[in-house]
Amino acid sequence: MKSLPSISMHFLIFLFFFLHPIPTLGSTVYDTSPTDYIRTSCSATLYPDICYTSLSGYANPVQQDPARLARIAIGVSLSKARRMASYVSNLTRETAYGADPQASAALHDCFSNMDDAVDEIHGSLRQMRRLVAPGSESFRFQMGNVQTWMSAALTDEETCTDGFEDVREGPLKTEVYERAVEVKKLTSNALALVNSYAEKAVSLSFVNGAKFTELT
Ligand SMILES: *[C@@H]1O[C@H](CO)[C@@H](O)[C@H](O)[C@H]1NC(C)=O
């Protein structure tokens, strides 16, 4: 990435979107609507229904582009994780829970885990916005970062719910737990879409690489 002047970088990005948004991705291009494309892509995730409802509103920008779908899914999980962090942070300030040390500790840990998850998901989103053309070493490095950070975010979110295991049952526990599970599902789905894009990009890179060589 560093060795490329910014103009050729833009050119690469342009080529990346221009040369292979659709035709190299498979045979379903001509009879599939963007919403069908999202439904099909979501079937590769662990929570396909949530995947579809959270992403079908983005059919227009996504069209049939797996990179955009993955990027938007990351964005959706980021906004959910941010809201969760803010919600937990608010709860930690509510004096009612100060009296229950276990609940109070679980909330503080959960906030710190959610905060880390937000950073990791945000880092993934930034990386997805700067992806170079598939096929290069930089591309593999970038995708590896996104996969690593999204997995780390998922683990952090998991740690939040685990921390509530010993907390007394009640509305607080139930609500935090349910919200965290929601965030986890969106993060898991985003990671699955990242993984399937990374797989597709391997086959794409042959076509794109060949065209790129011809053009330069
Ligand atoms: C947290 O509290 C702030 C300030 O009271 C409020 O604006 C925000 O909406 C709350 N966040 C959530 C997720 O409830």
mmCIF file of C-alpha atoms and ligand atoms in Angstrom:
data_model
loop_
_atom_site.group_PDB
_atom_site.id
_atom_site.type_symbol
_atom_site.label_atom_id
_atom_site.label_comp_id
_atom_site.label_asym_id
_atom_site.label_seq_id
_atom_site.Cartn_x
_atom_site.Cartn_y
_atom_site.Cartn_z
ATOM 1 C CA MET A 1 0.000 0.000 0.000
ATOM 2 C CA LYS A 2 2.714 2.426 1.007
ATOM 3 C CA SER A 3 4.738 1.913 -2.145
ATOM 4 C CA LEU A 4 1.903 2.962 -4.451
ATOM 5 C CA PRO A 5 1.456 6.628 -5.268
ATOM 6 C CA SER A 6 -2.079 7.756 -4.512
ATOM 7 C CA ILE A 7 -3.110 8.179 -8.132
ATOM 8 C CA SER A 8 -2.426 4.613 -9.061
ATOM 9 C CA MET A 9 -4.086 3.595 -5.830
ATOM 10 C CA HIS A 10 -7.235 5.349 -6.909
ATOM 11 C CA PHE A 11 -6.875 3.738 -10.254
ATOM 12 C CA LEU A 12 -6.651 0.319 -8.643
ATOM 13 C CA ILE A 13 -9.723 0.974 -6.592
ATOM 14 C CA PHE A 14 -11.516 2.199 -9.666
ATOM 15 C CA LEU A 15 -10.538 -0.940 -11.547
ATOM 16 C CA PHE A 16 -11.557 -3.064 -8.647
ATOM 17 C CA PHE A 17 -15.129 -1.790 -8.741
ATOM 18 C CA PHE A 18 -15.312 -1.201 -12.454
ATOM 19 C CA LEU A 19 -13.955 -4.446 -13.794
ATOM 20 C CA HIS A 20 -15.576 -7.047 -11.703
ATOM 21 C CA PRO A 21 -18.558 -5.871 -9.774
ATOM 22 C CA ILE A 22 -20.844 -8.561 -11.126
ATOM 23 C CA PRO A 23 -19.970 -10.703 -14.117
ATOM 24 C CA THR A 24 -17.231 -12.754 -12.497
ATOM 25 C CA LEU A 25 -19.312 -13.657 -9.499
ATOM 26 C CA GLY A 26 -21.413 -16.411 -10.942
ATOM 27 C CA SER A 27 -24.217 -17.396 -13.172
ATOM 28 C CA THR A 28 -27.108 -15.910 -11.211
ATOM 29 C CA VAL A 29 -26.438 -12.352 -12.291
ATOM 30 C CA TYR A 30 -29.165 -11.951 -14.848
ATOM 31 C CA ASP A 31 -32.086 -13.433 -12.985
ATOM 32 C CA THR A 32 -31.359 -12.229 -9.473
ATOM 33 C CA SER A 33 -32.593 -9.002 -7.942
ATOM 34 C CA PRO A 34 -30.421 -7.206 -5.385
ATOM 35 C CA THR A 35 -32.741 -8.311 -2.568
ATOM 36 C CA ASP A 36 -32.522 -11.915 -3.739
ATOM 37 C CA TYR A 37 -28.768 -11.499 -3.847
ATOM 38 C CA ILE A 38 -28.795 -10.367 -0.208
ATOM 39 C CA ARG A 39 -31.063 -13.253 0.772
ATOM 40 C CA THR A 40 -28.786 -15.763 -0.939
ATOM 41 C CA SER A 41 -25.666 -14.254 0.613
ATOM 42 C CA CYS A 42 -27.314 -14.267 4.034
ATOM 43 C CA SER A 43 -27.975 -17.985 3.775
ATOM 44 C CA ALA A 44 -24.240 -18.471 4.392
ATOM 45 C CA THR A 45 -24.498 -16.777 7.804
ATOM 46 C CA LEU A 46 -25.507 -18.254 11.171
ATOM 47 C CA TYR A 47 -28.535 -15.968 11.524
ATOM 48 C CA PRO A 48 -29.924 -15.602 8.003
ATOM 49 C CA ASP A 49 -33.231 -13.962 9.005
ATOM 50 C CA ILE A 50 -31.593 -11.210 11.030
ATOM 51 C CA CYS A 51 -29.023 -10.866 8.290
ATOM 52 C CA TYR A 52 -31.700 -10.303 5.682
ATOM 53 C CA THR A 53 -33.847 -7.907 7.719
ATOM 54 C CA SER A 54 -30.846 -5.838 8.761
ATOM 55 C CA LEU A 55 -29.411 -5.579 5.236
ATOM 56 C CA SER A 56 -32.265 -5.726 2.737
ATOM 57 C CA GLY A 57 -32.754 -1.963 3.097
ATOM 58 C CA TYR A 58 -29.338 -1.542 1.476
ATOM 59 C CA ALA A 59 -30.162 -3.473 -1.692
ATOM 60 C CA ASN A 60 -29.597 -0.394 -3.819
ATOM 61 C CA PRO A 61 -26.028 0.423 -2.791
ATOM 62 C CA VAL A 62 -25.144 -3.279 -2.551
ATOM 63 C CA GLN A 63 -26.525 -4.462 -5.886
ATOM 64 C CA GLN A 64 -24.563 -7.728 -6.274
ATOM 65 C CA ASP A 65 -21.268 -6.602 -4.841
ATOM 66 C CA PRO A 66 -19.973 -8.874 -2.063
ATOM 67 C CA ALA A 67 -17.429 -6.287 -0.865
ATOM 68 C CA ARG A 68 -20.097 -3.642 -0.395
ATOM 69 C CA LEU A 69 -22.399 -6.131 1.279
ATOM 70 C CA ALA A 70 -19.666 -7.081 3.753
ATOM 71 C CA ARG A 71 -18.778 -3.433 4.354
ATOM 72 C CA ILE A 72 -22.380 -2.437 4.998
ATOM 73 C CA ALA A 73 -22.876 -5.414 7.325
ATOM 74 C CA ILE A 74 -19.839 -4.238 9.297
ATOM 75 C CA GLY A 75 -21.335 -0.742 9.440
ATOM 76 C CA VAL A 76 -24.649 -2.106 10.731
ATOM 77 C CA SER A 77 -22.906 -4.114 13.454
ATOM 78 C CA LEU A 78 -20.827 -1.041 14.361
ATOM 79 C CA SER A 79 -23.845 1.144 14.961
ATOM 80 C CA LYS A 80 -25.505 -1.578 17.016
ATOM 81 C CA ALA A 81 -22.352 -2.122 19.104
ATOM 82 C CA ARG A 82 -22.053 1.641 19.668
ATOM 83 C CA ARG A 83 -25.629 1.859 20.883
ATOM 84 C CA MET A 84 -25.009 -1.102 23.171
ATOM 85 C CA ALA A 85 -21.873 0.503 24.643
ATOM 86 C CA SER A 86 -23.804 3.700 25.287
ATOM 87 C CA TYR A 87 -26.680 1.782 26.847
ATOM 88 C CA VAL A 88 -24.346 -0.129 29.189
ATOM 89 C CA SER A 89 -22.434 3.017 30.032
ATOM 90 C CA ASN A 90 -25.713 4.679 31.029
ATOM 91 C CA LEU A 91 -26.620 1.703 33.209
ATOM 92 C CA THR A 92 -23.305 1.842 35.058
ATOM 93 C CA ARG A 93 -24.211 5.385 36.114
ATOM 94 C CA GLU A 94 -27.591 4.368 37.479
ATOM 95 C CA THR A 95 -27.272 4.203 41.243
ATOM 96 C CA ALA A 96 -29.799 1.366 41.549
ATOM 97 C CA TYR A 97 -27.136 -1.127 40.485
ATOM 98 C CA GLY A 98 -24.439 0.258 42.751
ATOM 99 C CA ALA A 99 -25.976 -1.767 45.579
ATOM 100 C CA ASP A 100 -25.391 -5.072 43.776
ATOM 101 C CA PRO A 101 -21.617 -5.443 43.460
ATOM 102 C CA GLN A 102 -21.847 -8.397 41.087
ATOM 103 C CA ALA A 103 -24.191 -6.593 38.711
ATOM 104 C CA SER A 104 -22.100 -3.476 38.967
ATOM 105 C CA ALA A 105 -18.872 -5.347 38.149
ATOM 106 C CA ALA A 106 -20.497 -7.209 35.256
ATOM 107 C CA LEU A 107 -21.766 -3.918 33.823
ATOM 108 C CA HIS A 108 -18.356 -2.270 34.035
ATOM 109 C CA ASP A 109 -16.648 -5.237 32.372
ATOM 110 C CA CYS A 110 -19.345 -5.361 29.739
ATOM 111 C CA PHE A 111 -18.855 -1.700 28.948
ATOM 112 C CA SER A 112 -15.121 -2.144 28.557
ATOM 113 C CA ASN A 113 -15.619 -5.185 26.303
ATOM 114 C CA MET A 114 -18.205 -3.412 24.163
ATOM 115 C CA ASP A 115 -15.922 -0.417 23.897
ATOM 116 C CA ASP A 116 -13.126 -2.673 22.598
ATOM 117 C CA ALA A 117 -15.557 -4.321 20.194
ATOM 118 C CA VAL A 118 -16.562 -0.890 18.853
ATOM 119 C CA ASP A 119 -12.899 -0.044 18.188
ATOM 120 C CA GLU A 120 -12.288 -3.367 16.442
ATOM 121 C CA ILE A 121 -15.382 -3.100 14.270
ATOM 122 C CA HIS A 122 -14.549 0.509 13.458
ATOM 123 C CA GLY A 123 -11.018 -0.539 12.455
ATOM 124 C CA SER A 124 -12.520 -3.215 10.212
ATOM 125 C CA LEU A 125 -14.796 -0.704 8.534
ATOM 126 C CA ARG A 126 -11.898 1.670 7.867
ATOM 127 C CA GLN A 127 -9.893 -1.193 6.402
ATOM 128 C CA MET A 128 -12.774 -2.225 4.134
ATOM 129 C CA ARG A 129 -12.989 1.350 2.836
ATOM 130 C CA ARG A 130 -9.335 1.238 1.817
ATOM 131 C CA LEU A 131 -9.199 -2.187 0.193
ATOM 132 C CA VAL A 132 -6.752 -2.494 -2.665
ATOM 133 C CA ALA A 133 -7.404 -4.740 -5.662
ATOM 134 C CA PRO A 134 -7.753 -8.451 -4.848
ATOM 135 C CA GLY A 135 -4.835 -10.653 -5.724
ATOM 136 C CA SER A 136 -2.119 -8.566 -4.153
ATOM 137 C CA GLU A 137 -0.265 -9.260 -0.936
ATOM 138 C CA SER A 138 -1.707 -6.020 0.501
ATOM 139 C CA PHE A 139 -5.213 -7.195 -0.192
ATOM 140 C CA ARG A 140 -4.657 -10.459 1.662
ATOM 141 C CA PHE A 141 -3.098 -8.532 4.527
ATOM 142 C CA GLN A 142 -6.072 -6.171 4.690
ATOM 143 C CA MET A 143 -8.642 -8.966 4.580
ATOM 144 C CA GLY A 144 -6.684 -10.798 7.270
ATOM 145 C CA ASN A 145 -6.912 -7.703 9.477
ATOM 146 C CA VAL A 146 -10.649 -7.427 8.986
ATOM 147 C CA GLN A 147 -11.155 -11.115 9.773
ATOM 148 C CA THR A 148 -8.960 -10.902 12.877
ATOM 149 C CA TRP A 149 -10.608 -7.752 14.227
ATOM 150 C CA MET A 150 -14.159 -8.915 13.600
ATOM 151 C CA SER A 151 -13.381 -12.210 15.376
ATOM 152 C CA ALA A 152 -11.886 -10.283 18.287
ATOM 153 C CA ALA A 153 -15.012 -8.114 18.467
ATOM 154 C CA LEU A 154 -17.167 -11.218 18.589
ATOM 155 C CA THR A 155 -15.068 -12.612 21.437
ATOM 156 C CA ASP A 156 -15.337 -9.343 23.364
ATOM 157 C CA GLU A 157 -19.102 -9.334 22.973
ATOM 158 C CA GLU A 158 -19.170 -12.936 24.163
ATOM 159 C CA THR A 159 -17.187 -11.926 27.241
ATOM 160 C CA CYS A 160 -19.862 -9.362 28.068
ATOM 161 C CA THR A 161 -22.632 -11.951 28.226
ATOM 162 C CA ASP A 162 -20.393 -14.458 30.046
ATOM 163 C CA GLY A 163 -19.807 -11.872 32.763
ATOM 164 C CA PHE A 164 -23.503 -11.904 33.623
ATOM 165 C CA GLU A 165 -23.650 -15.606 34.385
ATOM 166 C CA ASP A 166 -23.319 -15.126 38.141
ATOM 167 C CA VAL A 167 -25.492 -12.034 38.332
ATOM 168 C CA ARG A 168 -28.858 -12.461 40.019
ATOM 169 C CA GLU A 169 -31.738 -13.070 37.591
ATOM 170 C CA GLY A 170 -33.841 -10.021 36.919
ATOM 171 C CA PRO A 171 -34.873 -7.461 34.330
ATOM 172 C CA LEU A 172 -31.409 -5.889 34.182
ATOM 173 C CA LYS A 173 -29.683 -9.154 33.416
ATOM 174 C CA THR A 174 -32.337 -10.150 30.896
ATOM 175 C CA GLU A 175 -32.224 -6.872 29.023
ATOM 176 C CA VAL A 176 -28.433 -6.546 28.874
ATOM 177 C CA TYR A 177 -28.190 -10.172 27.861
ATOM 178 C CA GLU A 178 -30.759 -9.895 25.084
ATOM 179 C CA ARG A 179 -29.244 -6.727 23.675
ATOM 180 C CA ALA A 180 -25.748 -8.211 23.736
ATOM 181 C CA VAL A 181 -26.967 -11.319 21.933
ATOM 182 C CA GLU A 182 -28.454 -9.098 19.234
ATOM 183 C CA VAL A 183 -25.132 -7.317 18.742
ATOM 184 C CA LYS A 184 -23.313 -10.646 18.673
ATOM 185 C CA LYS A 185 -25.559 -11.991 15.927
ATOM 186 C CA LEU A 186 -24.956 -8.945 13.731
ATOM 187 C CA THR A 187 -21.207 -9.165 14.283
ATOM 188 C CA SER A 188 -21.186 -12.887 13.545
ATOM 189 C CA ASN A 189 -23.130 -12.297 10.326
ATOM 190 C CA ALA A 190 -20.811 -9.493 9.239
ATOM 191 C CA LEU A 191 -17.810 -11.752 9.838
ATOM 192 C CA ALA A 192 -19.423 -14.525 7.775
ATOM 193 C CA LEU A 193 -20.023 -12.097 4.892
ATOM 194 C CA VAL A 194 -16.418 -10.901 5.162
ATOM 195 C CA ASN A 195 -15.252 -14.509 5.004
ATOM 196 C CA SER A 196 -17.317 -15.301 1.950
ATOM 197 C CA TYR A 197 -16.095 -12.152 0.228
ATOM 198 C CA ALA A 198 -12.492 -13.090 1.016
ATOM 199 C CA GLU A 199 -13.103 -16.495 -0.561
ATOM 200 C CA LYS A 200 -14.710 -15.016 -3.677
ATOM 201 C CA ALA A 201 -11.924 -12.479 -4.039
ATOM 202 C CA VAL A 202 -9.410 -15.263 -4.481
ATOM 203 C CA SER A 203 -11.128 -16.409 -7.667
ATOM 204 C CA LEU A 204 -11.840 -12.851 -8.763
ATOM 205 C CA SER A 205 -8.231 -11.860 -8.539
ATOM 206 C CA PHE A 206 -7.234 -14.048 -11.489
ATOM 207 C CA VAL A 207 -9.612 -12.279 -13.853
ATOM 208 C CA ASN A 208 -8.898 -8.870 -12.447
ATOM 209 C CA GLY A 209 -5.158 -9.448 -12.343
ATOM 210 C CA ALA A 210 -5.117 -10.383 -16.012
ATOM 211 C CA LYS A 211 -7.073 -7.297 -17.048
ATOM 212 C CA PHE A 212 -4.972 -5.083 -14.875
ATOM 213 C CA THR A 213 -1.792 -6.336 -16.512
ATOM 214 C CA GLU A 214 -3.173 -5.656 -19.955
ATOM 215 C CA LEU A 215 -4.183 -2.147 -19.093
ATOM 216 C CA THR A 216 -0.952 -0.972 -17.512
HETATM 217 C C1 LIG B 1 -27.472 7.275 27.284
HETATM 218 O O1 LIG B 1 -27.704 8.516 27.972
HETATM 219 C C2 LIG B 1 -27.648 9.647 27.123
HETATM 220 C C3 LIG B 1 -27.742 10.881 27.990
HETATM 221 O O2 LIG B 1 -28.735 10.728 28.959
HETATM 222 C C4 LIG B 1 -28.762 9.543 26.093
HETATM 223 O O3 LIG B 1 -28.731 10.645 25.222
HETATM 224 C C5 LIG B 1 -28.573 8.267 25.278
HETATM 225 O O4 LIG B 1 -29.636 8.101 24.376
HETATM 226 C C6 LIG B 1 -28.503 7.058 26.190
HETATM 227 N N1 LIG B 1 -28.146 5.900 25.377
HETATM 228 C C7 LIG B 1 -28.888 4.805 25.274
HETATM 229 C C8 LIG B 1 -28.454 3.767 24.329
HETATM 230 O O5 LIG B 1 -29.892 4.632 25.946
#
